[in-house]
Structures are given as structure tokens and as C-alpha cells.
């Protein structure tokens, strides 16, 4: 035992004893009341909280964690926080966690075309979280297994597999529906702006939406041209730049399906750059239900991103 650790332990114990004595309850009741645990009446909880405030007592989070074996923290793993879908899911998750007395510990794993993303290291989560929520981050089988080995609940939003709790849009159906909508408007030359390619993890949204586009075209007797597809990297700038490249190579296209609303907005901006009117000269459809979509006249397949983040993990 180091000198510092012994002194800290003494201070915490003495503090909780003072609160218990002043409130006329046991130290165990003080601990349960201040941690929001059950089996404490509302009147007793209020009394303990008032006494703790009067005495300036603040419970040690580390001591509470050691005593209960729980951290009251959920780890959030995501590729981005500055994209519409991801920020809305994270905001919804954090709001729900706060309501039930949990904190969120955020880890980002940027997915970029120029370089491979860093691998998920489960050791940084060990004994720091009571559960893990993976938001739109494609994981390898080895990464999933390493997270499962931590022994805490594991859930997915936007991605995931059938053997885990998963909240997501039916991405294949959305891609097929978007394509069918454009075909119903008379279009047969339909381009596709996809997200970051993810060949290794075929269960991810870009791959499923791409498959929906391909099968939607084939269902109408249209054979998709591989040159009709470009990568927009799931952001406005990427959607804009990739659309210019797409239309330079295939000016005959009359419609474009983008795998996200942010990329679809980039498509619209590129069309305007080229003097094209949307939808007269080029029809555009996206997926998300972005707050700003209406301002640019975007047709979209909506998903409740914030609502997906509201789903409460079983450990909370």
C-alpha cells in the first residue's frame, strides 16, 4: 500500500461515516442512496442527499465502482462524431444513459480511404465499462470476439450481426426501395454514390445498400454498369467530388441514389455546379432524413437515428 492510497481510503471512510451518523442510517444505506440503487425509500434518499450536501461529502467514483463491481459507464465505439447519423445516434444514447444514471465513454475509429483504421483494443475498455455500444463501426470477427471476451453486454446500432442486440435500418431494403422509386419515375440510367468501401465486412450498410441498388436495377431488367458507382466517403464534400467524377465519365445518367443524405446533398451541389436542375435534369435520392434535406429539396428514405440511440442496453 502506498502512503497516498492509505490516506485516501481513510478520508473516504470517515466521510461516509459522518453522513451516516448525521442522517441516522447505516453506511450501506448512504452508499446505496448516493449511487441511486434500489431498496432505499424516497424520504431516506432525500435525507441522505441533503446531509451529504451539508457536509460537502462527495462519493468516490472509484470506491463505488470497487464496491459494486460496476462502473455505471457504457463504452461507445464509432468511426465518426461529425457525421449526421453518428452524432444523432450518440446524442440519443447519451441522453438515455444520463436519464438512468450512466455515463458514456467515447472512442472513435476514423474510417478513411487513405489509410486503414486502427484496430479496436479491448484492453482500454477492461473494467472501465458495464457495456459496449458499437455505432456504425464495421468490426472484424476477431474484434467482435475480443469485445465479447470482456464479459459485458455488447450491442450494435447501424451495423451488427444476428447473434447480438442490433438496432438498424434494413439497409438492403432501403437501397432497393430508393432504386425502385427512381425507376418508377421513368429512370433507367441510375448512378450510385456509396460510402467507404468495405469489402471485408459485407454486413455493413454501404455493402447492403449497394446490393439493394444492384438488385433493384436487375429486377427492372437493367444491368448495372460498374462505372455507375463511385465512393463519396459519407460526407457532403465526398459526395460532391465523386458526383463530378461520375458525371464526367457518364453524362448520360439521369438519376443518382446516394447511400446517405450528406452525400446526396453533395450530389445536388455538384449538379448545380454543372448547371443542372434537380430534379428536372437529374433526380436524386438519399437515405437518412437529415434535418437540412428539406432546404435543398432532397428526396430521402428516413430513419430515426436519434431513436436508434435511445434503445437502452440490458445492463442499464
PDB file of C-alpha atoms in Angstrom:
ATOM      1  CA  UNK A   1       0.000   0.000   0.000  1.00  0.00           C
ATOM      2  CA  UNK A   2       1.370   3.397  -0.925  1.00  0.00           C
ATOM      3  CA  UNK A   3       1.150   6.284   1.549  1.00  0.00           C
ATOM      4  CA  UNK A   4      -1.264   8.105  -0.741  1.00  0.00           C
ATOM      5  CA  UNK A   5      -3.660   5.200  -1.126  1.00  0.00           C
ATOM      6  CA  UNK A   6      -3.977   4.626   2.629  1.00  0.00           C
ATOM      7  CA  UNK A   7      -4.725   8.295   3.307  1.00  0.00           C
ATOM      8  CA  UNK A   8      -7.386   8.443   0.587  1.00  0.00           C
ATOM      9  CA  UNK A   9      -9.132   5.320   1.892  1.00  0.00           C
ATOM     10  CA  UNK A  10      -9.282   6.775   5.420  1.00  0.00           C
ATOM     11  CA  UNK A  11     -10.764  10.055   4.215  1.00  0.00           C
ATOM     12  CA  UNK A  12     -13.490   8.352   2.183  1.00  0.00           C
ATOM     13  CA  UNK A  13     -14.465   6.006   5.029  1.00  0.00           C
ATOM     14  CA  UNK A  14     -14.582   8.820   7.589  1.00  0.00           C
ATOM     15  CA  UNK A  15     -16.693  10.943   5.256  1.00  0.00           C
ATOM     16  CA  UNK A  16     -19.345   8.319   4.690  1.00  0.00           C
ATOM     17  CA  UNK A  17     -19.417   7.561   8.430  1.00  0.00           C
ATOM     18  CA  UNK A  18     -20.153  11.237   9.130  1.00  0.00           C
ATOM     19  CA  UNK A  19     -23.030  11.253   6.632  1.00  0.00           C
ATOM     20  CA  UNK A  20     -24.461   8.016   8.058  1.00  0.00           C
ATOM     21  CA  UNK A  21     -24.295   9.320  11.639  1.00  0.00           C
ATOM     22  CA  UNK A  22     -25.897  12.672  10.785  1.00  0.00           C
ATOM     23  CA  UNK A  23     -28.642  11.048   8.702  1.00  0.00           C
ATOM     24  CA  UNK A  24     -29.295   8.308  11.256  1.00  0.00           C
ATOM     25  CA  UNK A  25     -28.743   5.461   8.816  1.00  0.00           C
ATOM     26  CA  UNK A  26     -26.083   2.862   8.091  1.00  0.00           C
ATOM     27  CA  UNK A  27     -23.102   3.495   5.828  1.00  0.00           C
ATOM     28  CA  UNK A  28     -24.510   0.865   3.451  1.00  0.00           C
ATOM     29  CA  UNK A  29     -27.725   2.879   3.145  1.00  0.00           C
ATOM     30  CA  UNK A  30     -25.721   6.041   2.446  1.00  0.00           C
ATOM     31  CA  UNK A  31     -23.818   4.219  -0.281  1.00  0.00           C
ATOM     32  CA  UNK A  32     -26.995   2.863  -1.892  1.00  0.00           C
ATOM     33  CA  UNK A  33     -28.777   6.214  -1.676  1.00  0.00           C
ATOM     34  CA  UNK A  34     -25.967   8.235  -3.244  1.00  0.00           C
ATOM     35  CA  UNK A  35     -25.445   5.692  -6.037  1.00  0.00           C
ATOM     36  CA  UNK A  36     -29.123   5.661  -6.936  1.00  0.00           C
ATOM     37  CA  UNK A  37     -29.582   1.982  -6.106  1.00  0.00           C
ATOM     38  CA  UNK A  38     -32.952   0.443  -5.140  1.00  0.00           C
ATOM     39  CA  UNK A  39     -34.173  -0.595  -1.668  1.00  0.00           C
ATOM     40  CA  UNK A  40     -33.913   2.958  -0.329  1.00  0.00           C
ATOM     41  CA  UNK A  41     -37.097   4.934   0.316  1.00  0.00           C
ATOM     42  CA  UNK A  42     -37.519   8.303  -1.373  1.00  0.00           C
ATOM     43  CA  UNK A  43     -37.633  10.015   2.031  1.00  0.00           C
ATOM     44  CA  UNK A  44     -34.394   8.380   3.201  1.00  0.00           C
ATOM     45  CA  UNK A  45     -32.660   9.079  -0.097  1.00  0.00           C
ATOM     46  CA  UNK A  46     -33.603  12.753   0.113  1.00  0.00           C
ATOM     47  CA  UNK A  47     -32.396  12.957   3.716  1.00  0.00           C
ATOM     48  CA  UNK A  48     -29.045  11.337   2.857  1.00  0.00           C
ATOM     49  CA  UNK A  49     -28.532  13.639  -0.143  1.00  0.00           C
ATOM     50  CA  UNK A  50     -29.287  16.726   1.964  1.00  0.00           C
ATOM     51  CA  UNK A  51     -26.848  15.683   4.696  1.00  0.00           C
ATOM     52  CA  UNK A  52     -24.163  14.847   2.126  1.00  0.00           C
ATOM     53  CA  UNK A  53     -24.526  18.311   0.606  1.00  0.00           C
ATOM     54  CA  UNK A  54     -24.387  19.997   4.007  1.00  0.00           C
ATOM     55  CA  UNK A  55     -21.206  18.122   4.922  1.00  0.00           C
ATOM     56  CA  UNK A  56     -19.659  18.600   1.491  1.00  0.00           C
ATOM     57  CA  UNK A  57     -19.305  14.863   1.057  1.00  0.00           C
ATOM     58  CA  UNK A  58     -18.757  13.586  -2.493  1.00  0.00           C
ATOM     59  CA  UNK A  59     -18.742   9.836  -3.016  1.00  0.00           C
ATOM     60  CA  UNK A  60     -15.602   8.450  -4.622  1.00  0.00           C
ATOM     61  CA  UNK A  61     -16.489   7.000  -8.038  1.00  0.00           C
ATOM     62  CA  UNK A  62     -13.585   4.552  -7.860  1.00  0.00           C
ATOM     63  CA  UNK A  63     -14.607   3.381  -4.403  1.00  0.00           C
ATOM     64  CA  UNK A  64     -18.203   2.914  -5.527  1.00  0.00           C
ATOM     65  CA  UNK A  65     -17.022   1.002  -8.573  1.00  0.00           C
ATOM     66  CA  UNK A  66     -14.841  -1.299  -6.480  1.00  0.00           C
ATOM     67  CA  UNK A  67     -17.657  -1.907  -4.021  1.00  0.00           C
ATOM     68  CA  UNK A  68     -20.290  -2.720  -6.635  1.00  0.00           C
ATOM     69  CA  UNK A  69     -18.143  -4.151  -9.423  1.00  0.00           C
ATOM     70  CA  UNK A  70     -19.898  -1.754 -11.794  1.00  0.00           C
ATOM     71  CA  UNK A  71     -18.676   1.475 -13.353  1.00  0.00           C
ATOM     72  CA  UNK A  72     -22.063   2.863 -14.467  1.00  0.00           C
ATOM     73  CA  UNK A  73     -20.337   3.702 -17.747  1.00  0.00           C
ATOM     74  CA  UNK A  74     -21.093   2.485 -21.265  1.00  0.00           C
ATOM     75  CA  UNK A  75     -18.410   2.474 -23.957  1.00  0.00           C
ATOM     76  CA  UNK A  76     -19.456   3.967 -27.310  1.00  0.00           C
ATOM     77  CA  UNK A  77     -17.372   2.896 -30.320  1.00  0.00           C
ATOM     78  CA  UNK A  78     -17.903   4.798 -33.568  1.00  0.00           C
ATOM     79  CA  UNK A  79     -15.984   5.825 -36.695  1.00  0.00           C
ATOM     80  CA  UNK A  80     -17.123   9.457 -36.632  1.00  0.00           C
ATOM     81  CA  UNK A  81     -18.854  12.004 -34.422  1.00  0.00           C
ATOM     82  CA  UNK A  82     -19.145  14.762 -37.047  1.00  0.00           C
ATOM     83  CA  UNK A  83     -21.491  12.966 -39.452  1.00  0.00           C
ATOM     84  CA  UNK A  84     -25.254  13.424 -39.104  1.00  0.00           C
ATOM     85  CA  UNK A  85     -26.262   9.822 -38.440  1.00  0.00           C
ATOM     86  CA  UNK A  86     -23.489   9.136 -35.950  1.00  0.00           C
ATOM     87  CA  UNK A  87     -23.871  12.380 -33.997  1.00  0.00           C
ATOM     88  CA  UNK A  88     -27.633  11.827 -33.704  1.00  0.00           C
ATOM     89  CA  UNK A  89     -27.272   8.242 -32.510  1.00  0.00           C
ATOM     90  CA  UNK A  90     -24.622   9.250 -29.960  1.00  0.00           C
ATOM     91  CA  UNK A  91     -26.727  12.171 -28.711  1.00  0.00           C
ATOM     92  CA  UNK A  92     -29.730   9.878 -28.288  1.00  0.00           C
ATOM     93  CA  UNK A  93     -27.665   7.256 -26.475  1.00  0.00           C
ATOM     94  CA  UNK A  94     -26.058   9.776 -24.107  1.00  0.00           C
ATOM     95  CA  UNK A  95     -29.421  11.320 -23.259  1.00  0.00           C
ATOM     96  CA  UNK A  96     -30.875   7.927 -22.380  1.00  0.00           C
ATOM     97  CA  UNK A  97     -27.804   6.926 -20.365  1.00  0.00           C
ATOM     98  CA  UNK A  98     -27.895  10.146 -18.343  1.00  0.00           C
ATOM     99  CA  UNK A  99     -31.539   9.530 -17.539  1.00  0.00           C
ATOM    100  CA  UNK A 100     -30.690   6.205 -15.899  1.00  0.00           C
ATOM    101  CA  UNK A 101     -27.540   7.446 -14.156  1.00  0.00           C
ATOM    102  CA  UNK A 102     -24.901   6.222 -16.598  1.00  0.00           C
ATOM    103  CA  UNK A 103     -22.001   7.991 -18.300  1.00  0.00           C
ATOM    104  CA  UNK A 104     -20.702   7.438 -21.829  1.00  0.00           C
ATOM    105  CA  UNK A 105     -17.061   6.780 -22.676  1.00  0.00           C
ATOM    106  CA  UNK A 106     -16.492   7.622 -26.351  1.00  0.00           C
ATOM    107  CA  UNK A 107     -13.882   6.033 -28.623  1.00  0.00           C
ATOM    108  CA  UNK A 108     -13.571   6.976 -32.306  1.00  0.00           C
ATOM    109  CA  UNK A 109     -12.016   4.872 -35.055  1.00  0.00           C
ATOM    110  CA  UNK A 110     -11.851   7.023 -38.168  1.00  0.00           C
ATOM    111  CA  UNK A 111     -12.501   5.205 -41.438  1.00  0.00           C
ATOM    112  CA  UNK A 112     -10.568   6.839 -44.270  1.00  0.00           C
ATOM    113  CA  UNK A 113      -9.785   5.844 -47.818  1.00  0.00           C
ATOM    114  CA  UNK A 114      -6.130   6.795 -47.456  1.00  0.00           C
ATOM    115  CA  UNK A 115      -5.221   4.532 -44.548  1.00  0.00           C
ATOM    116  CA  UNK A 116      -6.561   1.563 -42.586  1.00  0.00           C
ATOM    117  CA  UNK A 117      -8.318   2.391 -39.346  1.00  0.00           C
ATOM    118  CA  UNK A 118      -6.713   1.465 -36.047  1.00  0.00           C
ATOM    119  CA  UNK A 119      -7.841  -1.817 -34.539  1.00  0.00           C
ATOM    120  CA  UNK A 120     -10.170  -1.953 -31.551  1.00  0.00           C
ATOM    121  CA  UNK A 121      -8.134  -2.652 -28.404  1.00  0.00           C
ATOM    122  CA  UNK A 122     -10.357  -4.300 -25.758  1.00  0.00           C
ATOM    123  CA  UNK A 123      -7.791  -3.680 -23.012  1.00  0.00           C
ATOM    124  CA  UNK A 124      -8.723   0.024 -22.875  1.00  0.00           C
ATOM    125  CA  UNK A 125     -12.298  -0.996 -22.011  1.00  0.00           C
ATOM    126  CA  UNK A 126     -11.466  -3.712 -19.486  1.00  0.00           C
ATOM    127  CA  UNK A 127     -13.087  -2.927 -16.108  1.00  0.00           C
ATOM    128  CA  UNK A 128     -13.945   0.575 -17.322  1.00  0.00           C
ATOM    129  CA  UNK A 129     -17.390  -0.089 -18.795  1.00  0.00           C
ATOM    130  CA  UNK A 130     -20.510  -2.060 -17.928  1.00  0.00           C
ATOM    131  CA  UNK A 131     -21.489  -2.462 -21.574  1.00  0.00           C
ATOM    132  CA  UNK A 132     -20.453  -1.571 -25.114  1.00  0.00           C
ATOM    133  CA  UNK A 133     -22.479   0.096 -27.870  1.00  0.00           C
ATOM    134  CA  UNK A 134     -20.943  -0.052 -31.352  1.00  0.00           C
ATOM    135  CA  UNK A 135     -22.321   2.730 -33.567  1.00  0.00           C
ATOM    136  CA  UNK A 136     -21.883   2.175 -37.299  1.00  0.00           C
ATOM    137  CA  UNK A 137     -18.386   0.736 -36.944  1.00  0.00           C
ATOM    138  CA  UNK A 138     -17.647  -2.371 -39.062  1.00  0.00           C
ATOM    139  CA  UNK A 139     -15.672  -4.848 -36.970  1.00  0.00           C
ATOM    140  CA  UNK A 140     -13.713  -7.927 -37.952  1.00  0.00           C
ATOM    141  CA  UNK A 141     -14.616 -11.305 -36.457  1.00  0.00           C
ATOM    142  CA  UNK A 142     -11.529 -11.088 -34.248  1.00  0.00           C
ATOM    143  CA  UNK A 143     -12.532  -7.650 -32.931  1.00  0.00           C
ATOM    144  CA  UNK A 144     -16.056  -8.828 -32.126  1.00  0.00           C
ATOM    145  CA  UNK A 145     -14.661 -11.867 -30.316  1.00  0.00           C
ATOM    146  CA  UNK A 146     -12.271  -9.688 -28.285  1.00  0.00           C
ATOM    147  CA  UNK A 147     -15.156  -7.477 -27.152  1.00  0.00           C
ATOM    148  CA  UNK A 148     -17.296 -10.499 -26.286  1.00  0.00           C
ATOM    149  CA  UNK A 149     -14.422 -11.799 -24.153  1.00  0.00           C
ATOM    150  CA  UNK A 150     -14.779  -8.762 -21.859  1.00  0.00           C
ATOM    151  CA  UNK A 151     -17.942 -10.370 -20.498  1.00  0.00           C
ATOM    152  CA  UNK A 152     -20.159  -7.274 -20.697  1.00  0.00           C
ATOM    153  CA  UNK A 153     -23.284  -6.720 -22.829  1.00  0.00           C
ATOM    154  CA  UNK A 154     -22.474  -5.854 -26.452  1.00  0.00           C
ATOM    155  CA  UNK A 155     -24.961  -4.094 -28.745  1.00  0.00           C
ATOM    156  CA  UNK A 156     -24.834  -2.531 -32.199  1.00  0.00           C
ATOM    157  CA  UNK A 157     -26.522   0.421 -33.907  1.00  0.00           C
ATOM    158  CA  UNK A 158     -26.403   0.754 -37.686  1.00  0.00           C
ATOM    159  CA  UNK A 159     -24.305  -2.400 -38.076  1.00  0.00           C
ATOM    160  CA  UNK A 160     -24.224  -5.735 -36.337  1.00  0.00           C
ATOM    161  CA  UNK A 161     -24.932  -9.415 -36.607  1.00  0.00           C
ATOM    162  CA  UNK A 162     -27.908 -11.604 -35.873  1.00  0.00           C
ATOM    163  CA  UNK A 163     -26.453 -13.054 -32.659  1.00  0.00           C
ATOM    164  CA  UNK A 164     -26.204  -9.613 -30.994  1.00  0.00           C
ATOM    165  CA  UNK A 165     -28.724  -6.984 -29.978  1.00  0.00           C
ATOM    166  CA  UNK A 166     -28.847  -4.805 -33.084  1.00  0.00           C
ATOM    167  CA  UNK A 167     -30.836  -1.673 -33.906  1.00  0.00           C
ATOM    168  CA  UNK A 168     -30.617  -0.643 -37.537  1.00  0.00           C
ATOM    169  CA  UNK A 169     -32.364   0.188 -40.749  1.00  0.00           C
ATOM    170  CA  UNK A 170     -32.894  -2.629 -43.231  1.00  0.00           C
ATOM    171  CA  UNK A 171     -30.135  -1.272 -45.460  1.00  0.00           C
ATOM    172  CA  UNK A 172     -30.696  -3.705 -48.300  1.00  0.00           C
ATOM    173  CA  UNK A 173     -34.401  -2.915 -48.426  1.00  0.00           C
ATOM    174  CA  UNK A 174     -33.670   0.829 -48.262  1.00  0.00           C
ATOM    175  CA  UNK A 175     -31.290   0.582 -51.224  1.00  0.00           C
ATOM    176  CA  UNK A 176     -33.798  -1.416 -53.224  1.00  0.00           C
ATOM    177  CA  UNK A 177     -36.629   0.960 -52.297  1.00  0.00           C
ATOM    178  CA  UNK A 178     -34.625   4.044 -53.310  1.00  0.00           C
ATOM    179  CA  UNK A 179     -33.766   2.464 -56.651  1.00  0.00           C
ATOM    180  CA  UNK A 180     -37.361   1.371 -57.258  1.00  0.00           C
ATOM    181  CA  UNK A 181     -38.544   4.921 -56.568  1.00  0.00           C
ATOM    182  CA  UNK A 182     -36.258   6.313 -59.270  1.00  0.00           C
ATOM    183  CA  UNK A 183     -37.302   3.588 -61.712  1.00  0.00           C
ATOM    184  CA  UNK A 184     -40.966   4.398 -61.029  1.00  0.00           C
ATOM    185  CA  UNK A 185     -40.179   7.940 -62.159  1.00  0.00           C
ATOM    186  CA  UNK A 186     -39.038   6.621 -65.519  1.00  0.00           C
ATOM    187  CA  UNK A 187     -35.276   6.480 -64.890  1.00  0.00           C
ATOM    188  CA  UNK A 188     -33.146   3.610 -66.182  1.00  0.00           C
ATOM    189  CA  UNK A 189     -29.686   5.168 -66.086  1.00  0.00           C
ATOM    190  CA  UNK A 190     -29.196   5.391 -62.317  1.00  0.00           C
ATOM    191  CA  UNK A 191     -25.837   6.068 -60.696  1.00  0.00           C
ATOM    192  CA  UNK A 192     -24.905   5.208 -57.126  1.00  0.00           C
ATOM    193  CA  UNK A 193     -22.772   7.183 -54.659  1.00  0.00           C
ATOM    194  CA  UNK A 194     -21.750   4.708 -51.982  1.00  0.00           C
ATOM    195  CA  UNK A 195     -19.923   5.163 -48.685  1.00  0.00           C
ATOM    196  CA  UNK A 196     -16.464   3.954 -47.761  1.00  0.00           C
ATOM    197  CA  UNK A 197     -15.887   0.575 -49.461  1.00  0.00           C
ATOM    198  CA  UNK A 198     -15.997  -2.269 -47.001  1.00  0.00           C
ATOM    199  CA  UNK A 199     -15.481  -5.491 -48.907  1.00  0.00           C
ATOM    200  CA  UNK A 200     -14.254  -7.447 -45.880  1.00  0.00           C
ATOM    201  CA  UNK A 201     -17.372  -6.779 -43.819  1.00  0.00           C
ATOM    202  CA  UNK A 202     -20.247  -7.445 -46.208  1.00  0.00           C
ATOM    203  CA  UNK A 203     -22.825  -6.861 -43.455  1.00  0.00           C
ATOM    204  CA  UNK A 204     -22.067  -3.149 -43.242  1.00  0.00           C
ATOM    205  CA  UNK A 205     -24.557  -0.501 -44.502  1.00  0.00           C
ATOM    206  CA  UNK A 206     -22.625   0.556 -47.638  1.00  0.00           C
ATOM    207  CA  UNK A 207     -22.454  -3.026 -48.893  1.00  0.00           C
ATOM    208  CA  UNK A 208     -26.118  -3.756 -48.137  1.00  0.00           C
ATOM    209  CA  UNK A 209     -27.351  -0.538 -49.757  1.00  0.00           C
ATOM    210  CA  UNK A 210     -25.170  -1.243 -52.785  1.00  0.00           C
ATOM    211  CA  UNK A 211     -26.698  -4.720 -53.075  1.00  0.00           C
ATOM    212  CA  UNK A 212     -30.163  -3.173 -52.899  1.00  0.00           C
ATOM    213  CA  UNK A 213     -29.242  -0.834 -55.763  1.00  0.00           C
ATOM    214  CA  UNK A 214     -27.879  -3.684 -57.891  1.00  0.00           C
ATOM    215  CA  UNK A 215     -30.861  -5.966 -57.292  1.00  0.00           C
ATOM    216  CA  UNK A 216     -33.313  -3.094 -57.730  1.00  0.00           C
ATOM    217  CA  UNK A 217     -31.906  -2.397 -61.184  1.00  0.00           C
ATOM    218  CA  UNK A 218     -31.876  -6.054 -62.168  1.00  0.00           C
ATOM    219  CA  UNK A 219     -35.464  -6.509 -61.006  1.00  0.00           C
ATOM    220  CA  UNK A 220     -36.396  -3.905 -63.619  1.00  0.00           C
ATOM    221  CA  UNK A 221     -34.339  -5.599 -66.319  1.00  0.00           C
ATOM    222  CA  UNK A 222     -31.441  -3.129 -66.053  1.00  0.00           C
ATOM    223  CA  UNK A 223     -27.907  -4.480 -65.829  1.00  0.00           C
ATOM    224  CA  UNK A 224     -25.869  -2.158 -63.549  1.00  0.00           C
ATOM    225  CA  UNK A 225     -22.708  -0.743 -65.050  1.00  0.00           C
ATOM    226  CA  UNK A 226     -19.781  -0.898 -62.555  1.00  0.00           C
ATOM    227  CA  UNK A 227     -18.782   2.545 -63.805  1.00  0.00           C
ATOM    228  CA  UNK A 228     -22.040   3.988 -62.484  1.00  0.00           C
ATOM    229  CA  UNK A 229     -20.818   3.644 -58.897  1.00  0.00           C
ATOM    230  CA  UNK A 230     -18.440   6.000 -57.038  1.00  0.00           C
ATOM    231  CA  UNK A 231     -17.292   6.405 -53.434  1.00  0.00           C
ATOM    232  CA  UNK A 232     -18.487   9.561 -51.651  1.00  0.00           C
ATOM    233  CA  UNK A 233     -16.962   8.756 -48.227  1.00  0.00           C
ATOM    234  CA  UNK A 234     -20.212   9.513 -46.383  1.00  0.00           C
ATOM    235  CA  UNK A 235     -19.849  13.309 -46.393  1.00  0.00           C
ATOM    236  CA  UNK A 236     -21.001  16.309 -48.433  1.00  0.00           C
ATOM    237  CA  UNK A 237     -17.589  17.080 -49.903  1.00  0.00           C
ATOM    238  CA  UNK A 238     -17.059  13.480 -50.945  1.00  0.00           C
ATOM    239  CA  UNK A 239     -20.500  13.311 -52.497  1.00  0.00           C
ATOM    240  CA  UNK A 240     -19.862  16.479 -54.471  1.00  0.00           C
ATOM    241  CA  UNK A 241     -16.421  15.495 -55.769  1.00  0.00           C
ATOM    242  CA  UNK A 242     -17.425  11.930 -56.619  1.00  0.00           C
ATOM    243  CA  UNK A 243     -20.514  13.126 -58.492  1.00  0.00           C
ATOM    244  CA  UNK A 244     -18.394  15.361 -60.705  1.00  0.00           C
ATOM    245  CA  UNK A 245     -16.196  12.352 -61.499  1.00  0.00           C
ATOM    246  CA  UNK A 246     -19.253  10.179 -62.125  1.00  0.00           C
ATOM    247  CA  UNK A 247     -20.954  12.636 -64.475  1.00  0.00           C
ATOM    248  CA  UNK A 248     -17.700  13.365 -66.281  1.00  0.00           C
ATOM    249  CA  UNK A 249     -17.459   9.663 -67.093  1.00  0.00           C
ATOM    250  CA  UNK A 250     -21.178   9.016 -67.577  1.00  0.00           C
ATOM    251  CA  UNK A 251     -23.054  12.191 -68.545  1.00  0.00           C
ATOM    252  CA  UNK A 252     -25.947  10.025 -69.749  1.00  0.00           C
ATOM    253  CA  UNK A 253     -27.063   9.305 -66.152  1.00  0.00           C
ATOM    254  CA  UNK A 254     -30.451  10.820 -65.322  1.00  0.00           C
ATOM    255  CA  UNK A 255     -30.674   9.877 -61.628  1.00  0.00           C
ATOM    256  CA  UNK A 256     -28.391   9.163 -58.673  1.00  0.00           C
ATOM    257  CA  UNK A 257     -29.034   7.196 -55.491  1.00  0.00           C
ATOM    258  CA  UNK A 258     -26.702   8.224 -52.640  1.00  0.00           C
ATOM    259  CA  UNK A 259     -26.235   5.978 -49.601  1.00  0.00           C
ATOM    260  CA  UNK A 260     -26.588   8.912 -47.186  1.00  0.00           C
ATOM    261  CA  UNK A 261     -28.277  12.299 -47.189  1.00  0.00           C
ATOM    262  CA  UNK A 262     -24.979  14.112 -46.682  1.00  0.00           C
ATOM    263  CA  UNK A 263     -23.596  12.542 -49.842  1.00  0.00           C
ATOM    264  CA  UNK A 264     -26.910  13.245 -51.603  1.00  0.00           C
ATOM    265  CA  UNK A 265     -26.552  16.932 -50.702  1.00  0.00           C
ATOM    266  CA  UNK A 266     -23.111  16.792 -52.290  1.00  0.00           C
ATOM    267  CA  UNK A 267     -24.718  15.309 -55.411  1.00  0.00           C
ATOM    268  CA  UNK A 268     -27.158  18.231 -55.567  1.00  0.00           C
ATOM    269  CA  UNK A 269     -24.339  20.754 -55.145  1.00  0.00           C
ATOM    270  CA  UNK A 270     -22.385  19.092 -57.955  1.00  0.00           C
ATOM    271  CA  UNK A 271     -25.458  19.195 -60.188  1.00  0.00           C
ATOM    272  CA  UNK A 272     -25.829  22.914 -59.513  1.00  0.00           C
ATOM    273  CA  UNK A 273     -22.120  23.413 -60.260  1.00  0.00           C
ATOM    274  CA  UNK A 274     -22.779  21.935 -63.684  1.00  0.00           C
ATOM    275  CA  UNK A 275     -25.897  23.992 -64.360  1.00  0.00           C
ATOM    276  CA  UNK A 276     -28.211  21.010 -63.907  1.00  0.00           C
ATOM    277  CA  UNK A 277     -31.631  21.410 -62.338  1.00  0.00           C
ATOM    278  CA  UNK A 278     -32.691  18.914 -59.668  1.00  0.00           C
ATOM    279  CA  UNK A 279     -34.993  17.109 -60.302  1.00  0.00           C
ATOM    280  CA  UNK A 280     -35.686  18.231 -63.896  1.00  0.00           C
ATOM    281  CA  UNK A 281     -32.249  17.297 -65.265  1.00  0.00           C
ATOM    282  CA  UNK A 282     -31.088  14.927 -62.538  1.00  0.00           C
ATOM    283  CA  UNK A 283     -33.163  13.130 -59.903  1.00  0.00           C
ATOM    284  CA  UNK A 284     -31.502  12.490 -56.535  1.00  0.00           C
ATOM    285  CA  UNK A 285     -32.487  10.350 -53.554  1.00  0.00           C
ATOM    286  CA  UNK A 286     -30.653   9.692 -50.279  1.00  0.00           C
ATOM    287  CA  UNK A 287     -31.071   7.791 -47.023  1.00  0.00           C
ATOM    288  CA  UNK A 288     -31.331   9.296 -43.526  1.00  0.00           C
ATOM    289  CA  UNK A 289     -33.945  12.026 -43.113  1.00  0.00           C
ATOM    290  CA  UNK A 290     -31.309  14.708 -42.478  1.00  0.00           C
ATOM    291  CA  UNK A 291     -32.601  17.892 -40.818  1.00  0.00           C
ATOM    292  CA  UNK A 292     -31.302  20.045 -43.687  1.00  0.00           C
ATOM    293  CA  UNK A 293     -32.552  17.848 -46.521  1.00  0.00           C
ATOM    294  CA  UNK A 294     -35.729  19.846 -46.989  1.00  0.00           C
ATOM    295  CA  UNK A 295     -33.748  23.046 -47.555  1.00  0.00           C
ATOM    296  CA  UNK A 296     -32.179  21.613 -50.708  1.00  0.00           C
ATOM    297  CA  UNK A 297     -35.296  19.773 -51.863  1.00  0.00           C
ATOM    298  CA  UNK A 298     -33.862  16.332 -51.137  1.00  0.00           C
ATOM    299  CA  UNK A 299     -35.969  13.199 -51.536  1.00  0.00           C
ATOM    300  CA  UNK A 300     -34.927  10.712 -48.874  1.00  0.00           C
ATOM    301  CA  UNK A 301     -35.711   7.481 -47.074  1.00  0.00           C
ATOM    302  CA  UNK A 302     -35.884   8.496 -43.421  1.00  0.00           C
ATOM    303  CA  UNK A 303     -34.507   6.644 -40.443  1.00  0.00           C
ATOM    304  CA  UNK A 304     -34.807   7.726 -36.808  1.00  0.00           C
ATOM    305  CA  UNK A 305     -31.108   7.994 -35.942  1.00  0.00           C
ATOM    306  CA  UNK A 306     -31.626   9.536 -32.503  1.00  0.00           C
ATOM    307  CA  UNK A 307     -34.290   6.944 -31.723  1.00  0.00           C
ATOM    308  CA  UNK A 308     -31.846   4.149 -32.535  1.00  0.00           C
ATOM    309  CA  UNK A 309     -29.548   5.584 -29.884  1.00  0.00           C
ATOM    310  CA  UNK A 310     -32.400   5.632 -27.346  1.00  0.00           C
ATOM    311  CA  UNK A 311     -32.556   1.838 -27.131  1.00  0.00           C
ATOM    312  CA  UNK A 312     -31.435   1.047 -23.613  1.00  0.00           C
ATOM    313  CA  UNK A 313     -28.722  -1.610 -23.081  1.00  0.00           C
ATOM    314  CA  UNK A 314     -29.751  -4.518 -20.857  1.00  0.00           C
ATOM    315  CA  UNK A 315     -27.025  -3.628 -18.339  1.00  0.00           C
ATOM    316  CA  UNK A 316     -28.526  -0.196 -17.571  1.00  0.00           C
TER     317      UNK A 316
END
